[in-house]
mmCIF file of N, CA and C and ligand atoms in Angstrom:
data_model
loop_
_atom_site.group_PDB
_atom_site.id
_atom_site.type_symbol
_atom_site.label_atom_id
_atom_site.label_comp_id
_atom_site.label_asym_id
_atom_site.label_seq_id
_atom_site.Cartn_x
_atom_site.Cartn_y
_atom_site.Cartn_z
ATOM 1 N N MET T 13 29.845 -74.164 -38.860
ATOM 2 C CA MET T 13 29.356 -72.866 -39.329
ATOM 3 C C MET T 13 30.295 -71.745 -38.930
ATOM 4 N N LYS T 14 30.924 -71.899 -37.770
ATOM 5 C CA LYS T 14 31.748 -70.822 -37.232
ATOM 6 C C LYS T 14 32.958 -70.507 -38.111
ATOM 7 N N ASN T 15 33.630 -71.558 -38.577
ATOM 8 C CA ASN T 15 34.874 -71.343 -39.330
ATOM 9 C C ASN T 15 34.680 -71.231 -40.838
ATOM 10 N N ASN T 16 33.435 -71.359 -41.292
ATOM 11 C CA ASN T 16 33.209 -71.246 -42.740
ATOM 12 C C ASN T 16 33.441 -69.823 -43.206
ATOM 13 N N THR T 17 34.012 -69.685 -44.398
ATOM 14 C CA THR T 17 34.264 -68.347 -44.945
ATOM 15 C C THR T 17 33.618 -68.225 -46.323
ATOM 16 N N VAL T 18 33.647 -67.005 -46.835
ATOM 17 C CA VAL T 18 33.092 -66.792 -48.190
ATOM 18 C C VAL T 18 33.881 -67.588 -49.230
ATOM 19 N N PHE T 19 35.111 -67.983 -48.887
ATOM 20 C CA PHE T 19 35.916 -68.751 -49.849
ATOM 21 C C PHE T 19 35.473 -70.213 -49.927
ATOM 22 N N ASP T 20 34.600 -70.631 -48.996
ATOM 23 C CA ASP T 20 33.994 -71.968 -49.080
ATOM 24 C C ASP T 20 32.745 -71.944 -49.968
ATOM 25 N N CYS T 21 32.314 -70.743 -50.347
ATOM 26 C CA CYS T 21 31.141 -70.595 -51.223
ATOM 27 C C CYS T 21 31.657 -70.490 -52.652
ATOM 28 N N LYS T 22 30.896 -71.027 -53.592
ATOM 29 C CA LYS T 22 31.407 -70.964 -54.967
ATOM 30 C C LYS T 22 30.272 -71.054 -55.976
ATOM 31 N N ILE T 23 30.577 -70.533 -57.159
ATOM 32 C CA ILE T 23 29.631 -70.660 -58.267
ATOM 33 C C ILE T 23 29.752 -72.075 -58.826
ATOM 34 N N ILE T 24 28.618 -72.749 -58.946
ATOM 35 C CA ILE T 24 28.589 -74.066 -59.586
ATOM 36 C C ILE T 24 27.986 -73.877 -60.984
ATOM 37 N N GLU T 25 28.672 -74.398 -61.972
ATOM 38 C CA GLU T 25 28.162 -74.297 -63.339
ATOM 39 C C GLU T 25 27.506 -75.630 -63.705
ATOM 40 N N PHE T 26 26.256 -75.571 -64.094
ATOM 41 C CA PHE T 26 25.509 -76.790 -64.397
ATOM 42 C C PHE T 26 25.529 -77.081 -65.887
ATOM 43 N N LYS T 27 25.407 -78.352 -66.201
ATOM 44 C CA LYS T 27 25.515 -78.712 -67.616
ATOM 45 C C LYS T 27 24.263 -78.273 -68.381
ATOM 46 N N LYS T 28 24.528 -77.804 -69.579
ATOM 47 C CA LYS T 28 23.455 -77.265 -70.404
ATOM 48 C C LYS T 28 23.496 -78.021 -71.717
ATOM 49 N N GLN T 29 22.363 -78.588 -72.128
ATOM 50 C CA GLN T 29 22.306 -79.286 -73.415
ATOM 51 C C GLN T 29 21.029 -78.886 -74.097
ATOM 52 N N ASN T 30 21.159 -78.319 -75.300
ATOM 53 C CA ASN T 30 19.963 -78.040 -76.070
ATOM 54 C C ASN T 30 18.962 -77.189 -75.287
ATOM 55 N N ASN T 31 19.455 -76.104 -74.673
ATOM 56 C CA ASN T 31 18.619 -75.194 -73.875
ATOM 57 C C ASN T 31 17.920 -75.882 -72.701
ATOM 58 N N ASN T 32 18.561 -76.882 -72.202
ATOM 59 C CA ASN T 32 17.994 -77.626 -71.064
ATOM 60 C C ASN T 32 19.076 -77.717 -69.990
ATOM 61 N N ILE T 33 18.725 -77.307 -68.798
ATOM 62 C CA ILE T 33 19.671 -77.450 -67.685
ATOM 63 C C ILE T 33 19.074 -78.464 -66.725
ATOM 64 N N THR T 34 19.836 -79.488 -66.443
ATOM 65 C CA THR T 34 19.350 -80.540 -65.554
ATOM 66 C C THR T 34 20.208 -80.537 -64.299
ATOM 67 N N ILE T 35 19.544 -80.626 -63.149
ATOM 68 C CA ILE T 35 20.278 -80.648 -61.884
ATOM 69 C C ILE T 35 19.877 -81.928 -61.156
ATOM 70 N N GLU T 36 20.843 -82.794 -60.962
ATOM 71 C CA GLU T 36 20.534 -84.077 -60.349
ATOM 72 C C GLU T 36 21.014 -84.093 -58.900
ATOM 73 N N ASN T 37 20.098 -84.555 -58.065
ATOM 74 C CA ASN T 37 20.358 -84.579 -56.625
ATOM 75 C C ASN T 37 21.665 -85.283 -56.304
ATOM 76 N N LYS T 38 22.479 -84.629 -55.466
ATOM 77 C CA LYS T 38 23.766 -85.156 -54.982
ATOM 78 C C LYS T 38 24.836 -85.242 -56.072
ATOM 79 N N LEU T 39 24.438 -85.344 -57.340
ATOM 80 C CA LEU T 39 25.454 -85.429 -58.396
ATOM 81 C C LEU T 39 25.963 -84.038 -58.751
ATOM 82 N N ASP T 40 25.025 -83.101 -58.934
ATOM 83 C CA ASP T 40 25.402 -81.762 -59.379
ATOM 84 C C ASP T 40 25.448 -80.772 -58.230
ATOM 85 N N ILE T 41 24.782 -81.107 -57.133
ATOM 86 C CA ILE T 41 24.725 -80.235 -55.956
ATOM 87 C C ILE T 41 25.280 -81.063 -54.799
ATOM 88 N N PRO T 42 26.186 -80.509 -53.997
ATOM 89 C CA PRO T 42 26.878 -81.338 -53.001
ATOM 90 C C PRO T 42 26.068 -81.608 -51.725
ATOM 91 N N PHE T 43 24.749 -81.676 -51.838
ATOM 92 C CA PHE T 43 23.921 -82.065 -50.687
ATOM 93 C C PHE T 43 22.614 -82.620 -51.223
ATOM 94 N N ASP T 44 21.862 -83.210 -50.332
ATOM 95 C CA ASP T 44 20.556 -83.745 -50.668
ATOM 96 C C ASP T 44 19.556 -82.579 -50.641
ATOM 97 N N VAL T 45 18.901 -82.296 -51.741
ATOM 98 C CA VAL T 45 17.970 -81.150 -51.767
ATOM 99 C C VAL T 45 16.656 -81.553 -51.104
ATOM 100 N N LYS T 46 16.324 -80.878 -49.980
ATOM 101 C CA LYS T 46 15.085 -81.227 -49.271
ATOM 102 C C LYS T 46 13.991 -80.192 -49.505
ATOM 103 N N ARG T 47 14.386 -79.025 -50.039
ATOM 104 C CA ARG T 47 13.388 -77.939 -50.187
ATOM 105 C C ARG T 47 13.829 -77.028 -51.318
ATOM 106 N N ILE T 48 12.831 -76.587 -52.087
ATOM 107 C CA ILE T 48 13.083 -75.583 -53.131
ATOM 108 C C ILE T 48 12.096 -74.454 -52.914
ATOM 109 N N TYR T 49 12.565 -73.225 -52.947
ATOM 110 C CA TYR T 49 11.628 -72.108 -52.901
ATOM 111 C C TYR T 49 12.102 -71.032 -53.858
ATOM 112 N N TYR T 50 11.199 -70.138 -54.223
ATOM 113 C CA TYR T 50 11.609 -69.073 -55.125
ATOM 114 C C TYR T 50 10.973 -67.747 -54.756
ATOM 115 N N LEU T 51 11.697 -66.699 -55.090
ATOM 116 C CA LEU T 51 11.230 -65.333 -54.892
ATOM 117 C C LEU T 51 10.919 -64.771 -56.277
ATOM 118 N N TYR T 52 9.794 -64.099 -56.431
ATOM 119 C CA TYR T 52 9.439 -63.492 -57.711
ATOM 120 C C TYR T 52 8.642 -62.239 -57.416
ATOM 121 N N ASP T 53 8.479 -61.380 -58.425
ATOM 122 C CA ASP T 53 7.718 -60.137 -58.222
ATOM 123 C C ASP T 53 8.292 -59.326 -57.069
ATOM 124 N N VAL T 54 9.598 -59.345 -56.939
ATOM 125 C CA VAL T 54 10.216 -58.620 -55.823
ATOM 126 C C VAL T 54 10.466 -57.192 -56.285
ATOM 127 N N ASN T 55 10.074 -56.245 -55.471
ATOM 128 C CA ASN T 55 10.269 -54.841 -55.800
ATOM 129 C C ASN T 55 11.752 -54.526 -55.954
ATOM 130 N N ASN T 56 12.056 -53.692 -56.942
ATOM 131 C CA ASN T 56 13.451 -53.347 -57.253
ATOM 132 C C ASN T 56 14.196 -52.760 -56.052
ATOM 133 N N SER T 57 13.475 -52.076 -55.173
ATOM 134 C CA SER T 57 14.147 -51.447 -54.025
ATOM 135 C C SER T 57 14.237 -52.406 -52.825
ATOM 136 N N SER T 58 13.701 -53.610 -52.975
ATOM 137 C CA SER T 58 13.691 -54.546 -51.838
ATOM 138 C C SER T 58 15.080 -55.078 -51.527
ATOM 139 N N ILE T 59 15.306 -55.278 -50.259
ATOM 140 C CA ILE T 59 16.525 -55.954 -49.805
ATOM 141 C C ILE T 59 16.061 -57.237 -49.127
ATOM 142 N N ARG T 60 16.479 -58.368 -49.668
ATOM 143 C CA ARG T 60 16.035 -59.650 -49.121
ATOM 144 C C ARG T 60 17.223 -60.375 -48.481
ATOM 145 N N GLY T 61 16.899 -61.453 -47.817
ATOM 146 C CA GLY T 61 17.954 -62.179 -47.113
ATOM 147 C C GLY T 61 18.225 -61.489 -45.782
ATOM 148 N N GLU T 62 19.400 -60.934 -45.641
ATOM 149 C CA GLU T 62 19.833 -60.295 -44.395
ATOM 150 C C GLU T 62 19.713 -61.263 -43.222
ATOM 151 N N HIS T 63 20.283 -62.435 -43.428
ATOM 152 C CA HIS T 63 20.360 -63.413 -42.352
ATOM 153 C C HIS T 63 21.467 -64.407 -42.693
ATOM 154 N N ALA T 64 21.803 -65.234 -41.718
ATOM 155 C CA ALA T 64 22.714 -66.360 -41.947
ATOM 156 C C ALA T 64 22.004 -67.614 -41.459
ATOM 157 N N HIS T 65 22.550 -68.763 -41.816
ATOM 158 C CA HIS T 65 21.997 -70.035 -41.339
ATOM 159 C C HIS T 65 23.046 -70.785 -40.541
ATOM 160 N N LYS T 66 22.571 -71.530 -39.570
ATOM 161 C CA LYS T 66 23.501 -72.287 -38.716
ATOM 162 C C LYS T 66 23.967 -73.579 -39.392
ATOM 163 N N ASP T 67 23.049 -74.303 -40.024
ATOM 164 C CA ASP T 67 23.398 -75.614 -40.590
ATOM 165 C C ASP T 67 23.028 -75.776 -42.057
ATOM 166 N N LEU T 68 22.261 -74.837 -42.573
ATOM 167 C CA LEU T 68 21.695 -74.997 -43.920
ATOM 168 C C LEU T 68 22.692 -74.685 -45.035
ATOM 169 N N PHE T 69 22.747 -75.559 -46.025
ATOM 170 C CA PHE T 69 23.469 -75.294 -47.278
ATOM 171 C C PHE T 69 22.418 -74.897 -48.315
ATOM 172 N N GLN T 70 22.797 -73.994 -49.200
ATOM 173 C CA GLN T 70 21.871 -73.584 -50.257
ATOM 174 C C GLN T 70 22.624 -73.400 -51.570
ATOM 175 N N VAL T 71 21.905 -73.576 -52.676
ATOM 176 C CA VAL T 71 22.399 -73.099 -53.971
ATOM 177 C C VAL T 71 21.355 -72.110 -54.479
ATOM 178 N N ILE T 72 21.807 -70.912 -54.841
ATOM 179 C CA ILE T 72 20.902 -69.822 -55.219
ATOM 180 C C ILE T 72 21.125 -69.450 -56.680
ATOM 181 N N PHE T 73 20.019 -69.342 -57.412
ATOM 182 C CA PHE T 73 20.045 -68.964 -58.834
ATOM 183 C C PHE T 73 19.283 -67.658 -59.032
ATOM 184 N N GLY T 74 19.730 -66.856 -59.970
ATOM 185 C CA GLY T 74 18.976 -65.674 -60.388
ATOM 186 C C GLY T 74 18.607 -65.827 -61.850
ATOM 187 N N LEU T 75 17.313 -65.888 -62.140
ATOM 188 C CA LEU T 75 16.869 -66.062 -63.534
ATOM 189 C C LEU T 75 16.282 -64.762 -64.075
ATOM 190 N N ASN T 76 16.070 -64.733 -65.368
ATOM 191 C CA ASN T 76 15.630 -63.538 -66.089
ATOM 192 C C ASN T 76 16.624 -62.415 -65.831
ATOM 193 N N GLN T 77 16.219 -61.330 -65.270
ATOM 194 C CA GLN T 77 17.197 -60.246 -65.074
ATOM 195 C C GLN T 77 18.128 -60.514 -63.895
ATOM 196 N N GLY T 78 17.759 -61.487 -63.075
ATOM 197 C CA GLY T 78 18.651 -61.865 -61.972
ATOM 198 C C GLY T 78 18.656 -60.862 -60.834
ATOM 199 N N LEU T 79 19.707 -60.885 -60.078
ATOM 200 C CA LEU T 79 19.819 -60.091 -58.853
ATOM 201 C C LEU T 79 21.281 -60.054 -58.432
ATOM 202 N N LYS T 80 21.533 -59.228 -57.440
ATOM 203 C CA LYS T 80 22.891 -59.155 -56.896
ATOM 204 C C LYS T 80 22.873 -59.793 -55.507
ATOM 205 N N ILE T 81 23.936 -60.494 -55.172
ATOM 206 C CA ILE T 81 24.011 -61.087 -53.840
ATOM 207 C C ILE T 81 25.357 -60.761 -53.219
ATOM 208 N N LYS T 82 25.297 -60.375 -51.959
ATOM 209 C CA LYS T 82 26.536 -60.118 -51.206
ATOM 210 C C LYS T 82 26.622 -61.177 -50.118
ATOM 211 N N ILE T 83 27.775 -61.826 -50.012
ATOM 212 C CA ILE T 83 27.979 -62.789 -48.934
ATOM 213 C C ILE T 83 29.091 -62.287 -48.032
ATOM 214 N N ASP T 84 28.973 -62.597 -46.747
ATOM 215 C CA ASP T 84 29.824 -61.976 -45.738
ATOM 216 C C ASP T 84 30.047 -63.009 -44.629
ATOM 217 N N ASP T 85 31.316 -63.255 -44.278
ATOM 218 C CA ASP T 85 31.598 -64.204 -43.190
ATOM 219 C C ASP T 85 32.014 -63.492 -41.907
ATOM 220 N N GLY T 86 31.839 -62.179 -41.867
ATOM 221 C CA GLY T 86 32.242 -61.413 -40.691
ATOM 222 C C GLY T 86 33.615 -60.784 -40.859
ATOM 223 N N GLN T 87 34.377 -61.292 -41.836
ATOM 224 C CA GLN T 87 35.719 -60.752 -42.112
ATOM 225 C C GLN T 87 35.870 -60.386 -43.581
ATOM 226 N N ASN T 88 35.302 -61.233 -44.434
ATOM 227 C CA ASN T 88 35.448 -61.045 -45.883
ATOM 228 C C ASN T 88 34.072 -60.941 -46.524
ATOM 229 N N VAL T 89 34.036 -60.131 -47.588
ATOM 230 C CA VAL T 89 32.783 -59.934 -48.318
ATOM 231 C C VAL T 89 33.042 -60.237 -49.794
ATOM 232 N N LYS T 90 32.063 -60.900 -50.443
ATOM 233 C CA LYS T 90 32.139 -61.098 -51.893
ATOM 234 C C LYS T 90 30.777 -60.767 -52.478
ATOM 235 N N THR T 91 30.759 -60.241 -53.693
ATOM 236 C CA THR T 91 29.465 -60.002 -54.345
ATOM 237 C C THR T 91 29.432 -60.703 -55.704
ATOM 238 N N PHE T 92 28.238 -61.102 -56.078
ATOM 239 C CA PHE T 92 28.037 -61.799 -57.353
ATOM 240 C C PHE T 92 26.778 -61.248 -58.012
ATOM 241 N N ASN T 93 26.799 -61.168 -59.341
ATOM 242 C CA ASN T 93 25.572 -60.933 -60.096
ATOM 243 C C ASN T 93 25.081 -62.304 -60.530
ATOM 244 N N LEU T 94 23.933 -62.678 -60.022
ATOM 245 C CA LEU T 94 23.374 -63.985 -60.402
ATOM 246 C C LEU T 94 22.373 -63.751 -61.520
ATOM 247 N N ASN T 95 22.760 -64.024 -62.735
ATOM 248 C CA ASN T 95 21.854 -63.749 -63.864
ATOM 249 C C ASN T 95 22.058 -64.770 -64.981
ATOM 250 N N ASN T 96 22.480 -65.949 -64.578
ATOM 251 C CA ASN T 96 22.758 -66.972 -65.578
ATOM 252 C C ASN T 96 22.046 -68.264 -65.157
ATOM 253 N N PRO T 97 21.163 -68.798 -66.017
ATOM 254 C CA PRO T 97 20.379 -69.959 -65.587
ATOM 255 C C PRO T 97 21.198 -71.222 -65.325
ATOM 256 N N ASN T 98 22.429 -71.271 -65.837
ATOM 257 C CA ASN T 98 23.205 -72.488 -65.554
ATOM 258 C C ASN T 98 24.310 -72.271 -64.521
ATOM 259 N N LYS T 99 24.194 -71.148 -63.764
ATOM 260 C CA LYS T 99 25.173 -70.942 -62.693
ATOM 261 C C LYS T 99 24.455 -70.633 -61.388
ATOM 262 N N GLY T 100 24.787 -71.390 -60.344
ATOM 263 C CA GLY T 100 24.186 -71.160 -59.036
ATOM 264 C C GLY T 100 25.287 -70.933 -58.017
ATOM 265 N N LEU T 101 24.971 -70.164 -56.988
ATOM 266 C CA LEU T 101 25.956 -69.896 -55.940
ATOM 267 C C LEU T 101 25.716 -70.830 -54.758
ATOM 268 N N LEU T 102 26.719 -71.652 -54.463
ATOM 269 C CA LEU T 102 26.652 -72.519 -53.273
ATOM 270 C C LEU T 102 27.010 -71.669 -52.053
ATOM 271 N N ILE T 103 26.119 -71.649 -51.081
ATOM 272 C CA ILE T 103 26.397 -70.933 -49.826
ATOM 273 C C ILE T 103 26.400 -71.947 -48.687
ATOM 274 N N VAL T 104 27.499 -71.988 -47.971
ATOM 275 C CA VAL T 104 27.654 -72.923 -46.858
ATOM 276 C C VAL T 104 27.061 -72.285 -45.589
ATOM 277 N N PRO T 105 26.891 -73.038 -44.510
ATOM 278 C CA PRO T 105 26.371 -72.454 -43.264
ATOM 279 C C PRO T 105 27.307 -71.364 -42.728
ATOM 280 N N GLY T 106 26.737 -70.442 -41.960
ATOM 281 C CA GLY T 106 27.562 -69.433 -41.290
ATOM 282 C C GLY T 106 27.965 -68.263 -42.160
ATOM 283 N N ILE T 107 27.155 -67.968 -43.171
ATOM 284 C CA ILE T 107 27.455 -66.858 -44.090
ATOM 285 C C ILE T 107 26.252 -65.913 -44.123
ATOM 286 N N TRP T 108 26.507 -64.645 -43.867
ATOM 287 C CA TRP T 108 25.442 -63.628 -43.949
ATOM 288 C C TRP T 108 25.240 -63.275 -45.416
ATOM 289 N N ARG T 109 23.983 -63.277 -45.880
ATOM 290 C CA ARG T 109 23.706 -62.973 -47.286
ATOM 291 C C ARG T 109 22.685 -61.847 -47.412
ATOM 292 N N THR T 110 22.915 -61.007 -48.435
ATOM 293 C CA THR T 110 22.023 -59.890 -48.717
ATOM 294 C C THR T 110 21.738 -59.868 -50.220
ATOM 295 N N LEU T 111 20.453 -59.895 -50.576
ATOM 296 C CA LEU T 111 20.045 -59.947 -51.984
ATOM 297 C C LEU T 111 19.415 -58.610 -52.367
ATOM 298 N N THR T 112 19.912 -58.004 -53.444
ATOM 299 C CA THR T 112 19.409 -56.700 -53.895
ATOM 300 C C THR T 112 19.319 -56.687 -55.420
ATOM 301 N N GLU T 113 18.884 -55.533 -55.943
ATOM 302 C CA GLU T 113 18.857 -55.268 -57.397
ATOM 303 C C GLU T 113 18.019 -56.279 -58.183
ATOM 304 N N PHE T 114 16.850 -56.595 -57.626
ATOM 305 C CA PHE T 114 15.883 -57.420 -58.362
ATOM 306 C C PHE T 114 15.245 -56.560 -59.453
ATOM 307 N N SER T 115 14.848 -57.195 -60.544
ATOM 308 C CA SER T 115 13.995 -56.563 -61.547
ATOM 309 C C SER T 115 12.614 -57.182 -61.398
ATOM 310 N N PRO T 116 11.580 -56.542 -61.995
ATOM 311 C CA PRO T 116 10.237 -57.132 -61.860
ATOM 312 C C PRO T 116 10.182 -58.568 -62.398
ATOM 313 N N GLU T 117 11.015 -58.860 -63.398
ATOM 314 C CA GLU T 117 10.979 -60.213 -63.999
ATOM 315 C C GLU T 117 11.872 -61.201 -63.262
ATOM 316 N N SER T 118 12.695 -60.732 -62.355
ATOM 317 C CA SER T 118 13.679 -61.620 -61.732
ATOM 318 C C SER T 118 13.011 -62.749 -60.958
ATOM 319 N N ILE T 119 13.617 -63.899 -61.065
ATOM 320 C CA ILE T 119 13.174 -65.029 -60.242
ATOM 321 C C ILE T 119 14.418 -65.570 -59.556
ATOM 322 N N CYS T 120 14.301 -65.725 -58.261
ATOM 323 C CA CYS T 120 15.422 -66.258 -57.485
ATOM 324 C C CYS T 120 15.010 -67.632 -56.976
ATOM 325 N N ILE T 121 15.702 -68.641 -57.449
ATOM 326 C CA ILE T 121 15.377 -70.017 -57.045
ATOM 327 C C ILE T 121 16.406 -70.466 -56.016
ATOM 328 N N VAL T 122 15.926 -71.058 -54.946
ATOM 329 C CA VAL T 122 16.831 -71.524 -53.890
ATOM 330 C C VAL T 122 16.616 -73.016 -53.667
ATOM 331 N N MET T 123 17.693 -73.774 -53.714
ATOM 332 C CA MET T 123 17.658 -75.196 -53.368
ATOM 333 C C MET T 123 18.340 -75.344 -52.024
ATOM 334 N N ALA T 124 17.671 -76.003 -51.096
ATOM 335 C CA ALA T 124 18.157 -76.000 -49.716
ATOM 336 C C ALA T 124 18.304 -77.422 -49.182
ATOM 337 N N SER T 125 19.242 -77.574 -48.261
ATOM 338 C CA SER T 125 19.576 -78.913 -47.748
ATOM 339 C C SER T 125 18.644 -79.386 -46.631
ATOM 340 N N GLU T 126 17.804 -78.489 -46.110
ATOM 341 C CA GLU T 126 16.923 -78.861 -44.984
ATOM 342 C C GLU T 126 15.528 -78.278 -45.206
ATOM 343 N N LEU T 127 14.563 -78.824 -44.511
ATOM 344 C CA LEU T 127 13.232 -78.231 -44.483
ATOM 345 C C LEU T 127 13.311 -76.904 -43.733
ATOM 346 N N TYR T 128 12.276 -76.085 -43.872
ATOM 347 C CA TYR T 128 12.281 -74.774 -43.223
ATOM 348 C C TYR T 128 12.312 -74.929 -41.705
ATOM 349 N N SER T 129 13.218 -74.181 -41.080
ATOM 350 C CA SER T 129 13.263 -74.150 -39.619
ATOM 351 C C SER T 129 13.729 -72.771 -39.167
ATOM 352 N N GLU T 130 12.859 -72.072 -38.482
ATOM 353 C CA GLU T 130 13.217 -70.723 -38.021
ATOM 354 C C GLU T 130 14.395 -70.777 -37.046
ATOM 355 N N GLU T 131 14.534 -71.899 -36.346
ATOM 356 C CA GLU T 131 15.648 -72.070 -35.382
ATOM 357 C C GLU T 131 17.015 -71.990 -36.050
ATOM 358 N N ASP T 132 17.032 -72.281 -37.342
ATOM 359 C CA ASP T 132 18.309 -72.324 -38.054
ATOM 360 C C ASP T 132 18.782 -70.922 -38.495
ATOM 361 N N TYR T 133 17.888 -69.934 -38.340
ATOM 362 C CA TYR T 133 18.223 -68.578 -38.811
ATOM 363 C C TYR T 133 18.971 -67.779 -37.748
ATOM 364 N N ILE T 134 19.915 -66.968 -38.195
ATOM 365 C CA ILE T 134 20.476 -65.901 -37.359
ATOM 366 C C ILE T 134 20.067 -64.615 -38.073
ATOM 367 N N ARG T 135 19.211 -63.839 -37.447
ATOM 368 C CA ARG T 135 18.651 -62.670 -38.132
ATOM 369 C C ARG T 135 19.227 -61.358 -37.630
ATOM 370 N N ASP T 136 20.083 -61.451 -36.600
ATOM 371 C CA ASP T 136 20.660 -60.234 -36.029
ATOM 372 C C ASP T 136 22.151 -60.190 -36.394
ATOM 373 N N TYR T 137 22.569 -59.123 -37.073
ATOM 374 C CA TYR T 137 23.949 -59.084 -37.587
ATOM 375 C C TYR T 137 24.975 -59.069 -36.450
ATOM 376 N N ASN T 138 24.669 -58.387 -35.360
ATOM 377 C CA ASN T 138 25.631 -58.368 -34.238
ATOM 378 C C ASN T 138 25.751 -59.741 -33.591
ATOM 379 N N GLU T 139 24.619 -60.435 -33.512
ATOM 380 C CA GLU T 139 24.654 -61.809 -32.985
ATOM 381 C C GLU T 139 25.504 -62.694 -33.908
ATOM 382 N N PHE T 140 25.335 -62.495 -35.200
ATOM 383 C CA PHE T 140 26.134 -63.238 -36.194
ATOM 384 C C PHE T 140 27.632 -62.989 -35.974
ATOM 385 N N LEU T 141 28.007 -61.707 -35.831
ATOM 386 C CA LEU T 141 29.430 -61.383 -35.633
ATOM 387 C C LEU T 141 29.945 -61.994 -34.338
ATOM 388 N N ASN T 142 29.129 -61.952 -33.294
ATOM 389 C CA ASN T 142 29.557 -62.535 -32.012
ATOM 390 C C ASN T 142 29.793 -64.037 -32.145
ATOM 391 N N LEU T 143 28.885 -64.713 -32.866
ATOM 392 C CA LEU T 143 29.051 -66.168 -33.055
ATOM 393 C C LEU T 143 30.308 -66.469 -33.868
ATOM 394 N N LYS T 144 30.557 -65.674 -34.903
ATOM 395 C CA LYS T 144 31.715 -65.923 -35.766
ATOM 396 C C LYS T 144 33.031 -65.619 -35.052
ATOM 397 N N ASN T 145 32.997 -64.619 -34.170
ATOM 398 C CA ASN T 145 34.267 -64.204 -33.537
ATOM 399 C C ASN T 145 34.485 -64.796 -32.156
ATOM 400 N N ASP T 146 33.546 -65.630 -31.714
ATOM 401 C CA ASP T 146 33.644 -66.232 -30.379
ATOM 402 C C ASP T 146 34.878 -67.159 -30.313
ATOM 403 N N THR T 147 35.761 -66.871 -29.392
ATOM 404 C CA THR T 147 36.993 -67.688 -29.341
ATOM 405 C C THR T 147 36.925 -68.768 -28.269
ATOM 406 N N SER T 148 35.782 -68.837 -27.545
ATOM 407 C CA SER T 148 35.722 -69.836 -26.449
ATOM 408 C C SER T 148 35.466 -71.241 -27.001
HETATM 409 P P1 TYD G 298 13.004 -65.260 -45.212
HETATM 410 O O1 TYD G 298 13.857 -66.444 -45.486
HETATM 411 O O2 TYD G 298 13.013 -64.649 -43.867
HETATM 412 O O3 TYD G 298 13.355 -64.041 -46.163
HETATM 413 P P2 TYD G 298 14.039 -63.872 -47.573
HETATM 414 O O4 TYD G 298 13.060 -64.447 -48.538
HETATM 415 O O5 TYD G 298 14.187 -62.382 -47.711
HETATM 416 O O6 TYD G 298 15.355 -64.582 -47.552
HETATM 417 O O7 TYD G 298 11.539 -65.659 -45.617
HETATM 418 C C1 TYD G 298 10.439 -64.773 -45.563
HETATM 419 C C2 TYD G 298 9.313 -65.369 -44.742
HETATM 420 O O8 TYD G 298 8.885 -66.602 -45.291
HETATM 421 C C3 TYD G 298 9.688 -65.621 -43.296
HETATM 422 O O9 TYD G 298 8.582 -65.245 -42.487
HETATM 423 C C4 TYD G 298 9.854 -67.111 -43.219
HETATM 424 C C5 TYD G 298 8.946 -67.642 -44.306
HETATM 425 N N1 TYD G 298 9.473 -68.861 -44.952
HETATM 426 C C6 TYD G 298 8.827 -70.066 -44.805
HETATM 427 O O10 TYD G 298 7.784 -70.170 -44.128
HETATM 428 N N2 TYD G 298 9.324 -71.179 -45.420
HETATM 429 C C7 TYD G 298 10.463 -71.117 -46.170
HETATM 430 O O11 TYD G 298 10.909 -72.158 -46.743
HETATM 431 C C8 TYD G 298 11.140 -69.846 -46.305
HETATM 432 C C9 TYD G 298 12.405 -69.715 -47.105
HETATM 433 C C10 TYD G 298 10.599 -68.755 -45.681
#
């Protein structure tokens, strides 16, 4: 998690046939999907995320009007508009993410490599920077 950068994160384009997008475990996503969750009815002014994960891999989709996501490794920042049903953003461990610009119709689907564990979260940005910059 420490040495991962935003350049290890990437948009994955999923195959689309006849208005159908199919995502097959391990074939289309580079991990075993253990959990799926989604955000909906999120207020336009809401800021979601604002945390990093220690071990969790995720692929994040923005459907309908989508949303904006900023990823940050402590040195580099990248932003993406997630508004395409056949494109998901792979986020590796050790990346701070911030989700904004939801519309009332937006749905954010997250596929995750692990079951929910609060222990895996880093919710304090200074703690995140300290972990990323620790040279010991
Ligand atoms: P959290 O991941 O903190 O926020 P965001 O949706 O903005 O990224 O999730 C919000 C709350 O939901 C938090 O109290 C933890 C809880 N939660 C679960 O119980 N299970 C889950 O799978 C997730 C993702 C969150």
